[in-house]
mmCIF file of C-alpha atoms in Angstrom:
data_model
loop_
_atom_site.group_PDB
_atom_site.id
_atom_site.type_symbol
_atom_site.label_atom_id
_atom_site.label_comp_id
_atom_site.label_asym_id
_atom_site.label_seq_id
_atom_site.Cartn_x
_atom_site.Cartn_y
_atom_site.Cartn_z
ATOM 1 C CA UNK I 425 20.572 20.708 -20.385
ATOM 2 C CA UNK I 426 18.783 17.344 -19.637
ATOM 3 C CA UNK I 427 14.824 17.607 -19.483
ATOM 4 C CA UNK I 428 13.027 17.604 -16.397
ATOM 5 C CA UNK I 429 12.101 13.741 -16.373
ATOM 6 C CA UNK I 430 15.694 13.036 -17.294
ATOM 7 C CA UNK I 431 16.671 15.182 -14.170
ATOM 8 C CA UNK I 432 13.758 13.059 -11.915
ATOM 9 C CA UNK I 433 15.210 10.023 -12.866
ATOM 10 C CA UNK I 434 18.876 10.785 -12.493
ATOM 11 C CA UNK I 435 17.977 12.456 -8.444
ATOM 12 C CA UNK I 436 15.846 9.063 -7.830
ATOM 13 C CA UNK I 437 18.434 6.597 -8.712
ATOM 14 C CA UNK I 438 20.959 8.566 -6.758
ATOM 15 C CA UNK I 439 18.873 9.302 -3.844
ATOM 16 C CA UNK I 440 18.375 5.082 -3.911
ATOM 17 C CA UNK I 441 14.828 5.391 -4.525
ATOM 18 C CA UNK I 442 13.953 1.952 -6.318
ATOM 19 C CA UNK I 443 10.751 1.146 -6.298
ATOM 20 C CA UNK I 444 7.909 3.557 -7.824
ATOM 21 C CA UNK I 445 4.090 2.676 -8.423
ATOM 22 C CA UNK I 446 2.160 5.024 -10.264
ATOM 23 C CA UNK I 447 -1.680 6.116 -11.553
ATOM 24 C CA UNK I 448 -0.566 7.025 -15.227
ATOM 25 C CA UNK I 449 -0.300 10.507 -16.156
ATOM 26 C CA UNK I 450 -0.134 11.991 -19.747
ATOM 27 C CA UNK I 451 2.452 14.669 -18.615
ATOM 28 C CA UNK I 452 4.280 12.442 -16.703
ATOM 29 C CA UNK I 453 4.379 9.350 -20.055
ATOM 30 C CA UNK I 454 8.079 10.322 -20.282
ATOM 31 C CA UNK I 455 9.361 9.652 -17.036
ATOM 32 C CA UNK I 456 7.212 6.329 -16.702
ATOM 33 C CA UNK I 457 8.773 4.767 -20.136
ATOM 34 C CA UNK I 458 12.269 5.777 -18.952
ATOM 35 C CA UNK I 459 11.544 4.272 -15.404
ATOM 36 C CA UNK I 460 9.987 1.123 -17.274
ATOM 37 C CA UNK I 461 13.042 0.900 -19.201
ATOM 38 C CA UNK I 462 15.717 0.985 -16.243
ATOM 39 C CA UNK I 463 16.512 -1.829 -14.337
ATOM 40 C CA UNK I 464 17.636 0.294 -11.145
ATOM 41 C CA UNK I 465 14.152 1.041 -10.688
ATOM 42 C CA UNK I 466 10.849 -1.705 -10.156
ATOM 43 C CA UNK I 467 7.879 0.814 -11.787
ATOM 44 C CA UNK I 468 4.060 -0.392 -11.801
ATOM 45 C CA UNK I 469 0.863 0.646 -12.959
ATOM 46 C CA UNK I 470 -1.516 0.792 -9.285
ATOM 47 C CA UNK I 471 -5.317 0.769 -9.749
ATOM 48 C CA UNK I 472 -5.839 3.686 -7.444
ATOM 49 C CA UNK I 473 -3.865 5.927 -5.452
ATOM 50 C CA UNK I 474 -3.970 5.542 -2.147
ATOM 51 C CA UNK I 475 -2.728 1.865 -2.959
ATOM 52 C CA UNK I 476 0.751 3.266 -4.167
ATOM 53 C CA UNK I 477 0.756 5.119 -0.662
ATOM 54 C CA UNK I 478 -0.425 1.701 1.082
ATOM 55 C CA UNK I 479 2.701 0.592 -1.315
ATOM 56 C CA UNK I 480 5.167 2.777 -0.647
ATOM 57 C CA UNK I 481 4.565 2.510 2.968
ATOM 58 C CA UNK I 482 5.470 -1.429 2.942
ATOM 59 C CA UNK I 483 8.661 -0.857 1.168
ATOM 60 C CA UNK I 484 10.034 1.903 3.474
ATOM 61 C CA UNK I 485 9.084 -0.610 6.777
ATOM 62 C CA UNK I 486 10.754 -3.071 4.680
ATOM 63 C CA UNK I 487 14.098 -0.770 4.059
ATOM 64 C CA UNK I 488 13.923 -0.200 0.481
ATOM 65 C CA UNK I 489 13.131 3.531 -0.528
ATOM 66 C CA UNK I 490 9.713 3.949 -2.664
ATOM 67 C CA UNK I 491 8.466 7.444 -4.642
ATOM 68 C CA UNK I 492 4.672 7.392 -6.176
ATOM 69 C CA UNK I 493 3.418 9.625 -8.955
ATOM 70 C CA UNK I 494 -0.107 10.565 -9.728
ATOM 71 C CA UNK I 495 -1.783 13.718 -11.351
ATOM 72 C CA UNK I 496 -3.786 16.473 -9.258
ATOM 73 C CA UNK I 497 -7.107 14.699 -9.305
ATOM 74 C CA UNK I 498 -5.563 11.789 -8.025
ATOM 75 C CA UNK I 499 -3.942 13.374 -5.079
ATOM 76 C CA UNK I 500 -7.832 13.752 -4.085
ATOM 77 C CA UNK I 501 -7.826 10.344 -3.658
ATOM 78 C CA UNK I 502 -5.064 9.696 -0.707
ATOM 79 C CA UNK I 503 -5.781 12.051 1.884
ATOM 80 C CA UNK I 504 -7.308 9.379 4.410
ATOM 81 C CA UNK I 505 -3.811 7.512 3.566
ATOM 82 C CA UNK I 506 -1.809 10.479 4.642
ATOM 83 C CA UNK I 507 -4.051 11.111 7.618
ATOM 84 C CA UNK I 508 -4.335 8.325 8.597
ATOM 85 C CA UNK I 509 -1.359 6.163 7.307
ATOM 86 C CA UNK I 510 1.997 7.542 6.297
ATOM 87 C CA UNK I 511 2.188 11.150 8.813
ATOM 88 C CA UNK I 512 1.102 9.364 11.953
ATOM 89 C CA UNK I 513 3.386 6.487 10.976
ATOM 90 C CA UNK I 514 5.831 8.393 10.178
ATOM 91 C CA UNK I 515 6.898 7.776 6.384
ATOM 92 C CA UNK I 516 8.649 9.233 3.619
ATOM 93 C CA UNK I 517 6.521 8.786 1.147
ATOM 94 C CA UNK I 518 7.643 10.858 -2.025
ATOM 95 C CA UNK I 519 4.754 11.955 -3.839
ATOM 96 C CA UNK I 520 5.091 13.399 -7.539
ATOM 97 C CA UNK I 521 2.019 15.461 -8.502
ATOM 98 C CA UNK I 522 1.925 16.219 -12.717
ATOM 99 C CA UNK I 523 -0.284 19.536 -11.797
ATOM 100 C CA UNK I 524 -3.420 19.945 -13.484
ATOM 101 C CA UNK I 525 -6.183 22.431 -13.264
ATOM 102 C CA UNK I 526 -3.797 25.412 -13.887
ATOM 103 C CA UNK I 527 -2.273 27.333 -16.682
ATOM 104 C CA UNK I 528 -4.719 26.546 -19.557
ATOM 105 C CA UNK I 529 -6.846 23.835 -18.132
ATOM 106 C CA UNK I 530 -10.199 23.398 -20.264
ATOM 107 C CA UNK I 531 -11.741 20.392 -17.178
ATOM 108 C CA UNK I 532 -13.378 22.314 -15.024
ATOM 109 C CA UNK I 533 -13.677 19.509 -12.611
ATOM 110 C CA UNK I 534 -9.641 19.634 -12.700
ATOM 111 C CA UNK I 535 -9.355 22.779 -11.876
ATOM 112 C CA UNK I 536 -11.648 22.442 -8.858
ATOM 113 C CA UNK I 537 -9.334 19.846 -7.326
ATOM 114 C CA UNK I 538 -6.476 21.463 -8.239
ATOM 115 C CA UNK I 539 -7.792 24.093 -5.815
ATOM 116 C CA UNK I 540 -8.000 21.382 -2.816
ATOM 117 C CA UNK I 541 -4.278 19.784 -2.434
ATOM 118 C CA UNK I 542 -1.982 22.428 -0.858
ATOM 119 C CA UNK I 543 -4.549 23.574 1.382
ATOM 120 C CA UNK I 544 -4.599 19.646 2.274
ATOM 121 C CA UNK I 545 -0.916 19.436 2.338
ATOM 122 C CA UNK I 546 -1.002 22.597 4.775
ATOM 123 C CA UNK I 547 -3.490 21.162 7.131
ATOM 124 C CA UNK I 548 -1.388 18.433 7.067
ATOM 125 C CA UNK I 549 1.852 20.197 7.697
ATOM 126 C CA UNK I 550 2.755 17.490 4.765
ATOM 127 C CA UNK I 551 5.826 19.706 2.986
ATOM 128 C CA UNK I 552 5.386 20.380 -0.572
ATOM 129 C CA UNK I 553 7.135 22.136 -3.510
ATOM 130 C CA UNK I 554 5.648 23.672 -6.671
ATOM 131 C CA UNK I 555 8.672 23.140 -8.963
ATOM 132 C CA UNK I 556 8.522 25.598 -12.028
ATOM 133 C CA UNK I 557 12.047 26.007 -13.374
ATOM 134 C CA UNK I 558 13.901 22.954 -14.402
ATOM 135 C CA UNK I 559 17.238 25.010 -12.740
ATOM 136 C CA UNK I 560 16.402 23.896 -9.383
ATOM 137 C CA UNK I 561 14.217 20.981 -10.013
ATOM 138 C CA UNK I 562 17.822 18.559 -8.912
ATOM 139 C CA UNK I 563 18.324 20.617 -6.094
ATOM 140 C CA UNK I 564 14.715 21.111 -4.668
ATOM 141 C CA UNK I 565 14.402 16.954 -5.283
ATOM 142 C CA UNK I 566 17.808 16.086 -3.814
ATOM 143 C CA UNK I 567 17.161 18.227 -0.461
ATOM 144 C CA UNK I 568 13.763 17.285 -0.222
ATOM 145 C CA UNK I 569 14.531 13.665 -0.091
ATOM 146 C CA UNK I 570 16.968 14.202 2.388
ATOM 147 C CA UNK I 571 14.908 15.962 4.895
ATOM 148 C CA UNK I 572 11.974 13.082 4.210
ATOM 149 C CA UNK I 573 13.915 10.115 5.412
ATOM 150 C CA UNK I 574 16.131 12.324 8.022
ATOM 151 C CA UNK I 575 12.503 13.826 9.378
ATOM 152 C CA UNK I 576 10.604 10.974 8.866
ATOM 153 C CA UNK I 577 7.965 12.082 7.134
ATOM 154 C CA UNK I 578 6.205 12.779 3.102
ATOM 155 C CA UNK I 579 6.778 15.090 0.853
ATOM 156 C CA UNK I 580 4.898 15.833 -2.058
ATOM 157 C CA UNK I 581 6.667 17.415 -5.447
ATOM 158 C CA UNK I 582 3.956 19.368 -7.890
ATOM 159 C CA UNK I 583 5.302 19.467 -11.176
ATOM 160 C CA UNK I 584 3.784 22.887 -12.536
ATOM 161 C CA UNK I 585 2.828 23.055 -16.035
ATOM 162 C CA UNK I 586 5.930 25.417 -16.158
ATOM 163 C CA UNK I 587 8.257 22.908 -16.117
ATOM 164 C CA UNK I 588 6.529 20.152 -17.880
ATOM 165 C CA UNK I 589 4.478 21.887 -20.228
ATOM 166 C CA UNK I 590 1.650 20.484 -19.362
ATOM 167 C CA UNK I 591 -1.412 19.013 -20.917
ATOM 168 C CA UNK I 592 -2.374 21.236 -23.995
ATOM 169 C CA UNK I 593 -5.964 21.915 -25.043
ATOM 170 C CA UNK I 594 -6.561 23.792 -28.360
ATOM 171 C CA UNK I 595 -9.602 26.185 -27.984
ATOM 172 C CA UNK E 127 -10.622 -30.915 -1.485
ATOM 173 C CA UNK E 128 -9.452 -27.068 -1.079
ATOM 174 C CA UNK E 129 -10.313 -25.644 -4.797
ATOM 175 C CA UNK E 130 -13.532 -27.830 -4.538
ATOM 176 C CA UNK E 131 -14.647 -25.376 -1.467
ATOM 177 C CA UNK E 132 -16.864 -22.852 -2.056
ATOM 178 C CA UNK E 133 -17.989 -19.624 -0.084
ATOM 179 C CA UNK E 134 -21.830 -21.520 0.532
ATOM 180 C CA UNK E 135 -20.211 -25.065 1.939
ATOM 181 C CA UNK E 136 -16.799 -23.588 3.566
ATOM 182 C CA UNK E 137 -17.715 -23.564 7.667
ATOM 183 C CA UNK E 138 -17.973 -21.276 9.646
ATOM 184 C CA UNK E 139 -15.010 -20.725 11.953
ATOM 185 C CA UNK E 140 -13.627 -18.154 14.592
ATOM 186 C CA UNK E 141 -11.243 -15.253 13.669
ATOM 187 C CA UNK E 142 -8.851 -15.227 16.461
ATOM 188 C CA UNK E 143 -8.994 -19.406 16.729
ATOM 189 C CA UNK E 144 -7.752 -19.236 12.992
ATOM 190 C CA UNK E 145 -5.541 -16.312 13.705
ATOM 191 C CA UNK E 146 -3.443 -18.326 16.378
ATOM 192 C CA UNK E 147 -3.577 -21.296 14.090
ATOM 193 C CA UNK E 148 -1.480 -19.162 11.567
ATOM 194 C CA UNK E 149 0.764 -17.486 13.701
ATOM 195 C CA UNK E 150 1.946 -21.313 14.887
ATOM 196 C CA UNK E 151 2.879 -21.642 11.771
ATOM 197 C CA UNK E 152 5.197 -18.831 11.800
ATOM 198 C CA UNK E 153 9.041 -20.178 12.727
ATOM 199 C CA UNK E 154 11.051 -17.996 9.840
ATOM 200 C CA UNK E 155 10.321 -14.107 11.309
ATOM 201 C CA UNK E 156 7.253 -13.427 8.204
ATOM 202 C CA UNK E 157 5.960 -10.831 8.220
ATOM 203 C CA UNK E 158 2.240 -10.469 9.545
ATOM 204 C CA UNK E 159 -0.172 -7.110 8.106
ATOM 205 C CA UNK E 160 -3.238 -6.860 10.584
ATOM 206 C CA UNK E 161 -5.906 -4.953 8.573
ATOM 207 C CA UNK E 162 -7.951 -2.307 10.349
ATOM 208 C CA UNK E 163 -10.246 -3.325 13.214
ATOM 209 C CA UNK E 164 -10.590 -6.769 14.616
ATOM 210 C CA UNK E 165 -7.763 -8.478 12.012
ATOM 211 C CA UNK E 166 -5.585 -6.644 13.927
ATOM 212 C CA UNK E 167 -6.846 -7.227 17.572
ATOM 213 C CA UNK E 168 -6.790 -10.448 17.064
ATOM 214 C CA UNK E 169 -3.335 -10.481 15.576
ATOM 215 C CA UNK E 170 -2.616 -8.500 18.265
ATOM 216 C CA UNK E 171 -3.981 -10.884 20.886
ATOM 217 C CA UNK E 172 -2.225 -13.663 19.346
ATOM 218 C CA UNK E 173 0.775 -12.450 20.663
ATOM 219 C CA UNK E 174 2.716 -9.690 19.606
ATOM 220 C CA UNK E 175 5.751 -10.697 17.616
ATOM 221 C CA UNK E 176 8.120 -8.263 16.572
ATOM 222 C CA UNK E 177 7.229 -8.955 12.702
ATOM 223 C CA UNK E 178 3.534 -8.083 13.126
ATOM 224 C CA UNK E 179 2.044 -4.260 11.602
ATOM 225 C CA UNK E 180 -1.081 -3.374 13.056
ATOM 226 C CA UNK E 181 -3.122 -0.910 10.901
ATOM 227 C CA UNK E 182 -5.097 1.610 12.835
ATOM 228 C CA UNK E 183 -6.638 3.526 9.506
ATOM 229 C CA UNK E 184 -6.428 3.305 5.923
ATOM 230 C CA UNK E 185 -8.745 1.089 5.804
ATOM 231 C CA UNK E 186 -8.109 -1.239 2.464
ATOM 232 C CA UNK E 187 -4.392 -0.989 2.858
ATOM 233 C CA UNK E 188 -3.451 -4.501 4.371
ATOM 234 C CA UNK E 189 -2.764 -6.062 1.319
ATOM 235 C CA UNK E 190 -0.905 -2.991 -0.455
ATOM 236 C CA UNK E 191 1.279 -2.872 2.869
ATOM 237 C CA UNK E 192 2.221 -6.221 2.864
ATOM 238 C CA UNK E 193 3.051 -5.930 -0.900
ATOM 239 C CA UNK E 194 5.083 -3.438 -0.260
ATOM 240 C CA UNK E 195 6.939 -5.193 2.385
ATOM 241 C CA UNK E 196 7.197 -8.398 -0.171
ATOM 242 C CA UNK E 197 8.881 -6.403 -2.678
ATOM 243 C CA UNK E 198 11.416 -4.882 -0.192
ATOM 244 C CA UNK E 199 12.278 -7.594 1.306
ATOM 245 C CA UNK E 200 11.702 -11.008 -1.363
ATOM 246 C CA UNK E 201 13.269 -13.814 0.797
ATOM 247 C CA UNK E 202 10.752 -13.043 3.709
ATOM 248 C CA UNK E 203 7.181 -14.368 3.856
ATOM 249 C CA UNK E 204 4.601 -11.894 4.436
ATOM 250 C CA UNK E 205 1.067 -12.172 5.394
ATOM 251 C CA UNK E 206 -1.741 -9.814 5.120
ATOM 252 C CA UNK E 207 -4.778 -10.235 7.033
ATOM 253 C CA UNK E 208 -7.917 -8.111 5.812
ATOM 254 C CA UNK E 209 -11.608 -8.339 6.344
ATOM 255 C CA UNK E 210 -14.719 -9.117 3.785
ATOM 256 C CA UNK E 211 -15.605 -4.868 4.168
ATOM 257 C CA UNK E 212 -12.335 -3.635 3.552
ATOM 258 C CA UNK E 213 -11.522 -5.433 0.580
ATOM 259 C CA UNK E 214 -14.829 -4.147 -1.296
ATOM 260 C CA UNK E 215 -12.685 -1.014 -0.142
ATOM 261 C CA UNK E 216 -9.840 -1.945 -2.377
ATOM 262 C CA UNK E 217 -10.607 -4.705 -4.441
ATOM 263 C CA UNK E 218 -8.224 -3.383 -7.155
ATOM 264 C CA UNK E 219 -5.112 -4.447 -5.455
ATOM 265 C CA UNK E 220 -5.966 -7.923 -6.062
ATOM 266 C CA UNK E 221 -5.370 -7.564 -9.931
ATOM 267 C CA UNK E 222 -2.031 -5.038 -8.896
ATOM 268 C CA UNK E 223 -1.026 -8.778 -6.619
ATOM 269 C CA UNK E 224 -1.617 -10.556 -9.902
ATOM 270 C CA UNK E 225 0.365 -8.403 -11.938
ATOM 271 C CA UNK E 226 2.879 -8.505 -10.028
ATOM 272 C CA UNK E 227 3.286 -12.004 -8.816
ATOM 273 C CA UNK E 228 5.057 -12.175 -5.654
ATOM 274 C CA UNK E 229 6.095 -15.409 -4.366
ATOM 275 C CA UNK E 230 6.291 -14.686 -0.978
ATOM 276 C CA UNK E 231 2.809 -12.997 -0.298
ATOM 277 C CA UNK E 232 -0.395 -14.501 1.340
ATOM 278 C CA UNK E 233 -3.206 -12.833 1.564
ATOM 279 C CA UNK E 234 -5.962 -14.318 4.293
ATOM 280 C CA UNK E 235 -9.546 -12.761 3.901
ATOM 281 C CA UNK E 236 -11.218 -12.944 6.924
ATOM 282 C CA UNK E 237 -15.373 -13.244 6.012
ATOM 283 C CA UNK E 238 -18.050 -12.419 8.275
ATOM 284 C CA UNK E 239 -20.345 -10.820 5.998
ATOM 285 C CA UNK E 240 -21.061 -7.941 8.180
ATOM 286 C CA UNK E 241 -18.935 -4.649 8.737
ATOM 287 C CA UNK E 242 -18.418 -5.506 12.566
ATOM 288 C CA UNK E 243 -16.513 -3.046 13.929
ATOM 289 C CA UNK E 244 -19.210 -0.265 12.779
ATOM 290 C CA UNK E 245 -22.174 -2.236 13.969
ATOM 291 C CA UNK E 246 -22.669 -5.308 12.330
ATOM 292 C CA UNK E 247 -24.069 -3.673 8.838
ATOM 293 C CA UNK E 248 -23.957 -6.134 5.917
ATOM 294 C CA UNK E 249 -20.999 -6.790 3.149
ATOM 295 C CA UNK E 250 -21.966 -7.582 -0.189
ATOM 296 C CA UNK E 251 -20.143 -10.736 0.307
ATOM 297 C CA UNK E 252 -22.702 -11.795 2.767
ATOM 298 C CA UNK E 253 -25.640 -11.551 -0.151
ATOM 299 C CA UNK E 254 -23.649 -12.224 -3.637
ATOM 300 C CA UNK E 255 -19.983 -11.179 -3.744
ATOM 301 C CA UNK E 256 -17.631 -14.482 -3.770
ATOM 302 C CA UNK E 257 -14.542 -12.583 -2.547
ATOM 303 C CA UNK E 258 -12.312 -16.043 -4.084
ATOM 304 C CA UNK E 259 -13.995 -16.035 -6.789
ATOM 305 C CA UNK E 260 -12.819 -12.090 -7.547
ATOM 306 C CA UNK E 261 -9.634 -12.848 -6.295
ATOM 307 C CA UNK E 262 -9.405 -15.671 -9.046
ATOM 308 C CA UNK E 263 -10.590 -13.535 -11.709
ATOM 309 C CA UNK E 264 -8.076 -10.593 -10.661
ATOM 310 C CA UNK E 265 -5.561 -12.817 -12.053
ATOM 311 C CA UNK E 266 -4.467 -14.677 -8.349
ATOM 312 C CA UNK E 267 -5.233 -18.646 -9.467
ATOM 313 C CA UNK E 268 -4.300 -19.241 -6.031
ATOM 314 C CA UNK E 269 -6.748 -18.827 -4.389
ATOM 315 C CA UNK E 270 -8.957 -20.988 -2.318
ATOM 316 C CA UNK E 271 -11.764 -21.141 0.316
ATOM 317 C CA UNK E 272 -10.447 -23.256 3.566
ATOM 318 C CA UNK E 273 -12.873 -25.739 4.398
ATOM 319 C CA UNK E 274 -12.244 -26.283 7.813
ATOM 320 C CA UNK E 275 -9.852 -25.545 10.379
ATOM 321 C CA UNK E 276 -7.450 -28.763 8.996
ATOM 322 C CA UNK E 277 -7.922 -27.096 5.586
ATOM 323 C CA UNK E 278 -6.892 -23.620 6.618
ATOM 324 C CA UNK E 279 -3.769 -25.120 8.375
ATOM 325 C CA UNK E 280 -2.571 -26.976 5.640
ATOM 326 C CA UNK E 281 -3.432 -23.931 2.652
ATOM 327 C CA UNK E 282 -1.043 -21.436 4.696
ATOM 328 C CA UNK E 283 1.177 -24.303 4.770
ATOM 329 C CA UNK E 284 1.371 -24.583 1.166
ATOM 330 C CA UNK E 285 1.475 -20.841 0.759
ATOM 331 C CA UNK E 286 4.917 -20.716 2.942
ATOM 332 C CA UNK E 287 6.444 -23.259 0.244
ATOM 333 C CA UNK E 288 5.949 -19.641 -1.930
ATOM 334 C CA UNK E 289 6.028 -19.512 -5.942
ATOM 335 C CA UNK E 290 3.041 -17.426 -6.194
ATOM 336 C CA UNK E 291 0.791 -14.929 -4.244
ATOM 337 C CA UNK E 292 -1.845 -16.764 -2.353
ATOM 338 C CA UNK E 293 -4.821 -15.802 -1.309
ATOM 339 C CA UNK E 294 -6.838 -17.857 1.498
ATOM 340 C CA UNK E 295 -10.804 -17.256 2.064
ATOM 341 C CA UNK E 296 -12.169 -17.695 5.669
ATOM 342 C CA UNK E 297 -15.475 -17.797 6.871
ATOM 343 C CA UNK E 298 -15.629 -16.607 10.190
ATOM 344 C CA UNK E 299 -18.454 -15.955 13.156
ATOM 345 C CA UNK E 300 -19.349 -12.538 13.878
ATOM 346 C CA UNK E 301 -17.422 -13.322 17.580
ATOM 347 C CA UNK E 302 -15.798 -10.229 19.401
ATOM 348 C CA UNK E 303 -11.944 -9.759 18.943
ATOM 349 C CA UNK E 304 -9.934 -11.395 21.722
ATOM 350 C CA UNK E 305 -8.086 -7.824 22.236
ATOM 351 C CA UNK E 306 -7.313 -4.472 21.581
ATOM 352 C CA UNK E 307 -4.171 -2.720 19.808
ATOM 353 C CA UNK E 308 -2.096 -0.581 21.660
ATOM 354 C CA UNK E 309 -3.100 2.812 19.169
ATOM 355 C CA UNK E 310 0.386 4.176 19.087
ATOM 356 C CA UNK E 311 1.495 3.983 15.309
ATOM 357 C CA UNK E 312 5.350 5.258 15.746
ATOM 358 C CA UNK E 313 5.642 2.298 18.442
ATOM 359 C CA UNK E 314 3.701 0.292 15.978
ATOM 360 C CA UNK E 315 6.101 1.020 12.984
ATOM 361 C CA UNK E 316 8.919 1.358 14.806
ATOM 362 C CA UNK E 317 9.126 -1.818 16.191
ATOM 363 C CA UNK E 318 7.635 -3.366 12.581
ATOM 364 C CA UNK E 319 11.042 -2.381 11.183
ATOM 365 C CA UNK E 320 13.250 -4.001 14.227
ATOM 366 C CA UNK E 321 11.464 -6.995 13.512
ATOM 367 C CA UNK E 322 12.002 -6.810 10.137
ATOM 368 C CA UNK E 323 15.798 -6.072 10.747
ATOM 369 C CA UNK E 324 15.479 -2.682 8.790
ATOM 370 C CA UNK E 325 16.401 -0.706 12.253
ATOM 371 C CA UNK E 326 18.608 -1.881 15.364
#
């Protein structure tokens, strides 16, 4: 059974998705190296957030398919960018939350934010998937992708701590 | 006489006179990024080609738009025009520009010193900030204050030659926009990507 970043990269390259900017995540060091390390794919470091969404939005108006990742406290950077940017435009922006603030989180201030980005996504009407079981992480990914370019607009993928493991603390 | 130009001796010209001046210069289909507020108006005044994005929020997001559209699309020229306020909003996308080294992206900076649109409050470029001199220490050697109208002219016509991102400095009056946008962003994209050749 390939591992869950193994399956993200696999669903990106065959959904055409080439270009992905990302806010480095521990949880999500994996899938970054592997993207670094494919050609299909042009992967960079942004210094904030919402500039991978002001990113991602070029490349789609300019016909090339973009994802961004982040981690949960990041998402509390971009919602002026979705408000404001990619839903009125309409864009498929694919967002890739590593989920913090749940399932054995010691940061408080994690946790807090955690708390803030579906009810975000909601008041958004933004669609979003908790993925938990690497079984349907393809499938959920594939579909999702789909329905964001055929509807025109983002989609956000959280990565629970389920499926990634997350970021241990020993107490 | 252009890297010799700094923020203090560069004059002081008009937004939408230097925004026509550019868009002369357009005969290849670039691409043209209006940042929120009056870069956009006045982009939008100039005439509204079927290559130009106006950007009616995000504010800080010209320059990561147009990067985006310079890495989908690498053998057309695109432009993104930003004000002094927004990018203290976003100054970080200078050193991602940097990084990344696009040869087909310029990146005009329209100065005023004040945040206009919201009432004329104050930048920190009008007091200390030397938004060229950031942009040179992000990494974008590039980059230059124009001098005068002649010097503007001729830096964006070295920046369409390409082989590196350029960024162009402009101190402008604090003179109205010569229009408003048409606030419809679906028409707005939509018509972005005909131009572009991404839809038919």
């Amino acid at each position: 059974m390939p591992s869950w970043h193994e399956i993200v990269l696999s669903t990106l390259k065959k959904s055409d998705v080439r270009l992905v900017p990302y806010v480095p995540d521990r949880v999500f060091t994996p899938l970054i190296e592997a993207l670094h390390d494919d050609n299909f794919f042009t992967t960079f470091p942004c210094t904030r957030e919402e500039e991978a969404i002001g990113i991602v939005t070029g490349a789609w108006m300019g016909g090339m398919r973009a994802a961004v990742l982040m981690q949960t406290s990041g998402f509390g950077t971009i919602p002026n960018a979705l408000a404001s940017l990619a839903v009125p435009c309409q864009i498929p922006a694919l967002i890739f939350v590593s989920e913090r603030g749940t399932l054995g989180e010691f940061n408080l201030g994690q946790a807090l934010v955690c708390r803030t980005m579906r009810p975000v996504l909601d008041s958004l009407a933004v669609e979003h998937h908790t993925i938990t079981d690497v079984n349907t992480l393809a499938f959920i990914v594939d579909r999702a992708i789909k329905q964001a370019v055929a509807i025109q607009q983002p989609v956000t993928f959280i990565l629970s701590p389920l499926l990634t493991g997350g970021k241990v603390f020993e107490a | 006489m252009a890297g010799n130009t700094t923020a203090h001796n560069a004059k002081v010209m008009n937004r939408f006179d230097l925004t026509k001046r550019l868009v002369a210069q357009l005969k290849r289909e670039e691409a043209v990024v209006g940042g929120i507020g009056n870069a956009n108006f006045d982009l939008w005044a100039a005439g509204q080609r079927p290559q130009n994005f106006y950007m009616l929020g995000s504010m800080g997001l010209a320059i990561p738009i147009a990067l985006g559209v310079a890495l989908a699309q690498p053998k057309r020229h695109v432009f993104a025009l930003e004000g002094d306020g927004s990018l203290l909003m976003q100054l970080g996308c200078l050193a991602t520009v940097a990084m990344l080294r696009p040869q087909n992206l310029t990146m005009v900076i329209w100065d005023n010193g004040v945040y206009q649109i919201t009432g004329g409050q104050p930048t920190a470029s009008a007091e200390a900030a030397d938004l060229v001199a950031i942009a040179r220490g992000a990494g974008i050697a590039n980059s230059n204050w124009a001098a005068d109208e002649a010097d503007f002219d001729a830096l964006v016509a070295a920046s369409l030659k390409g082989g590196a991102p350029t960024l162009i400095g402009a101190r402008i009056d604090k003179g109205p926009p010569a229009g408003a946008t048409e606030r419809d962003p679906v028409k707005i994209r939509e018509n972005f990507m005909r131009g572009l050749g991404v839809r038919k």
